[in-house]
Amino acid sequence: MAVRLLATRDSGILTDEALDFLAELTRNHRPRLEELLRRREAVQARYDAGEKPRFLPETVHVRESNYKVAPLPKDLLDRRVEITGPVDRKMVINALNSGSSVFMADFEDSNAPTWHNQIDGQRNLRDAVRRTISFTDPKSGKSYKLKSKTAALMVRPRGWHLPEKHVLVDGKPVPGAIFDFALYFFHNARELLARGSGPYFYLPKMQSHLEARLWNAVFLDAQALLGIPRGTIKATVLIETLPAAFEMDEILYELREHSAGLNCGRWDMIFSYIKTLRKDPAWVMPDRGVITMEQPCMRSYSLLLIKTCHRRGVHAMGGMAAQIPIKNDPQANEAALVKVRADKQREVRDGHDGTWVAHPALVTVALEVFNAGMPAPNQIGKARDDVQVGEADLLTVPKGPRTEACLRHNCVVGVQYLEAWLGGLGCVPLYNLMEDAATAEICRTQVWQWLRHKARLDDGQVLTADAFGRMLDEEMGHLKGQLGAERWARGHFPEAIRLFREFSTSATLAPFLTLPAYERLHETPMAKLPLHARSRHAAPTAVTCSAVVTDNAVPEGHKGLHGFLYGEKGADVHDNAEQQYVLREGEDDGTTLVGVDSFVAEREGERLTGVYALYDARRSLQYVGYARSIVLAIKAHRGRVGEERCALVRAMVFANKSMASRGHLVEQARRWLDKAGTTPPGNGVERELWEGATMVAAMSAAEREEHEGRALKLRKAMGENLGDDVEGEEPSARERRLNLIRAVEGDDWSSVVDGQTTETVAPELVEAQLRAARNPIATPFAHASVHRSIGNSAEAPAPMTPEAVEKALDEVRPYLIADGGNVEVVGIDSGVVMLRLQGACGTCPSSAGTMKMGIERSLKAAFGGALKGVEQVDSVETSATAAAVDAHLDMLRPAITSYGATVQVLGVEGDECRVRFDGPPPIGMGVKAAIKDKFPDIRTVTLVAS
């Protein structure tokens, strides 16, 4: 199977040759990576059972040997100050011009891995290597370009654990680490060598020397494939996990042909201490602010790193100074610089060969310290034979207080970083520090650890989930006041708060927050639907519409229902070939933004059917929906989210409101969302909030009485035994009966009307449906519904985007879930929709029939000739955390809700997932199957009733 792209292709970066190179590396090394990731879980299970990290007895021969790493190239001999940062264009230029020795361009912790960020970053680095990079600030007009002398360039790809979901090789996502490395190496290795440098890397998040061995294999393979001399690649490994601290010698040995030393990843190390020893109550950490490099375990780790590197003839790099200039407070700024100088003086005295800074303004500060303390290019000759570090030294518990102030600060920093990351920013200035993902990891794991072990704070209170929830809510209220309503409304705060709460309170600690959060990463900023200026005072226009289904054409068994739907007079209202419907020109055609107050006031009491979009007072799109009564729907939304979020509306009212099929309404709403170019909060992260609004709650007393009367009337017309199973009932008859029940319970008759329209327009299709009903796989969707004109002219099929396909599949999903299965959209490539069947559907021997006979037909009806086919791809293993399970269920909730069911993840503990579920048992079984199929580690799904 060829490489498949699930996103826009950049012809300059994603060339055929580059993709072939990527595919070759992926096929050669992904199997071993998958083994190593499973090994991580097995090792962590031993730690959870009480085992502690240790120096490996099986590699003592490596530690006692006299090996040396290969000589370093000239431009990596002096690395006294290195600056790090994301790969956006302006940052790349400023960092290379900063005066530092090295710029580490980061695809990892200071980068949010949106498709745009990853590809744009590769393009920026390609241009930087060729010195053609430039940038003009669109606001200031200031231009940026490279100076004659620039820093050496190193690149940090993502860690082994992160996938690149937008590119599939043989039906599975490529590892993010290989994706980042392969594209940079392919496009730049030869160019760098021609310019007197080379392909240099930083390698993050490794947990054993076996993972370093895998990197070495990738390096050897890549160099051979491109004809680059062996050993050209050089890489510095960040020692930022506790297990890796016990294997520094072994890691250098595995990479000895390609090694450029080790680095103290101090912030991730704190996170790793908490994560690795999470079950040990003796290892409950103090406030993160007191876990400095002076703590015995941290100091032992840095000294051991220096001794190990210098013994092997290579650099020992110091850690990050995260401070940034405090421009409006000179006194506070100087106090911060004093801390930076003291930290750098400790590093150079101990023997580090260089250090890290996060901001160009700190380059000079760090240079002054290292120039004074290290006049030579490095101090690799400083052996530090005096350092003796044992296992106990690395496992000394840090001392210090545990305060409520730290807990609250963790909440504020963690949520703000997550909010920025979800919006595509991975490097965030917060409270005079430049924060990246490591900070958020410390914040959420420390809260989780304190809650799990019921930590006693220094004021005597024992931390509980309720207390944490209260503090989080209070801090978010304060934060909203500080940032302002506008910033809050256009951000991703509700989703970030929910994620932080889930990460902090889940039964099992998620290994990395970026894994489940990656599924919720927003690719583009908020956009607005197009608006067209029209007069709000144009005269009403008479609109002529075609005749629709009447009682004369309705099957005999449905005339009573048809009469009920269209009022006491039944078909008398519809028998004429033409009917006059009054629309407000410029207001009811979906082209003009109107104030909600005036819209509702002018149409009070009218039952308008159509599609609508709601905007806040700043004209930012909040929600796109459809309704049988737009006025009631808007009133219901206002009751849920407030008037400010529902200040403006544009609506397209269907001329023949009674016969507007649900399929047509959904199609129009889908097109509006496609034109928006992004997902509004009400259709995405806040979907439950917006769509939880019920029109019944917004009705007046008279409207509610009429509504209840209509429901009662239909129940009587249908008969009292409609809910009873009928022995020997044909599948089609049972489906019709259940459809009527859903119409009553949900007050939505559209699917019933669609069925009548189908029978009237194309009765030959009914027989086809009955024949297909004998095959349980194809029954629910053996053919697409056929709709006649309903007053608005037919339009071309909607653009076939992944979002549009997801919505089209909502018609199919309830049936799949009821049968214990589901379907997930993986992506689209050249008109071929790639899908992943899950649960019973994925394991069923007739899955190909499901795909072809059912799903493909439904998509063909929605997208016509744009669909070239459907293709099934393999399942992808995902870490089983409460947040990840909840993210997976987000895709299923619309279908689950359509059956009157609700689902909420309570937690994941070991191999059991507990879920609060209320609804029909078949749907519950489908939820179980969907979770277990997506998360192989979950063997038991327990449904708990409310």
CSV table of C-alpha atoms in Angstrom, one decimal, residues 74 104 138 175 218 322 328 354 391 420 422 469 640 710 763 782 815 832 846 885 900-901 922 929 944:
chain,number,residue,atom,x,y,z
A,74,LYS,CA,34.3,21.7,13.9
A,104,MET,CA,17.9,24.0,18.4
A,138,PRO,CA,2.5,42.1,8.5
A,175,PRO,CA,5.9,7.8,13.9
A,218,VAL,CA,17.5,4.9,11.7
A,322,ALA,CA,13.3,29.8,31.0
A,328,ASN,CA,7.8,47.0,32.7
A,354,GLY,CA,27.3,24.8,27.5
A,391,GLU,CA,21.4,4.5,42.8
A,420,ALA,CA,-2.5,27.8,23.7
A,422,LEU,CA,-4.9,23.4,21.4
A,469,GLY,CA,-12.4,21.2,41.7
A,640,ARG,CA,-28.0,27.8,27.8
A,710,ARG,CA,-49.6,16.7,19.3
A,763,PRO,CA,-41.3,2.4,-4.8
A,782,ALA,CA,-28.8,-0.4,1.9
A,815,TYR,CA,-27.0,1.3,13.4
A,832,VAL,CA,-10.8,7.6,-1.7
A,846,SER,CA,-18.3,-9.5,6.4
A,885,VAL,CA,-11.5,7.4,25.9
A,900,GLY,CA,-31.8,8.9,23.7
A,901,ALA,CA,-28.6,7.6,25.5
A,922,PRO,CA,-27.8,-2.5,22.5
A,929,ALA,CA,-17.2,-2.7,21.9
A,944,VAL,CA,-22.8,2.3,35.6
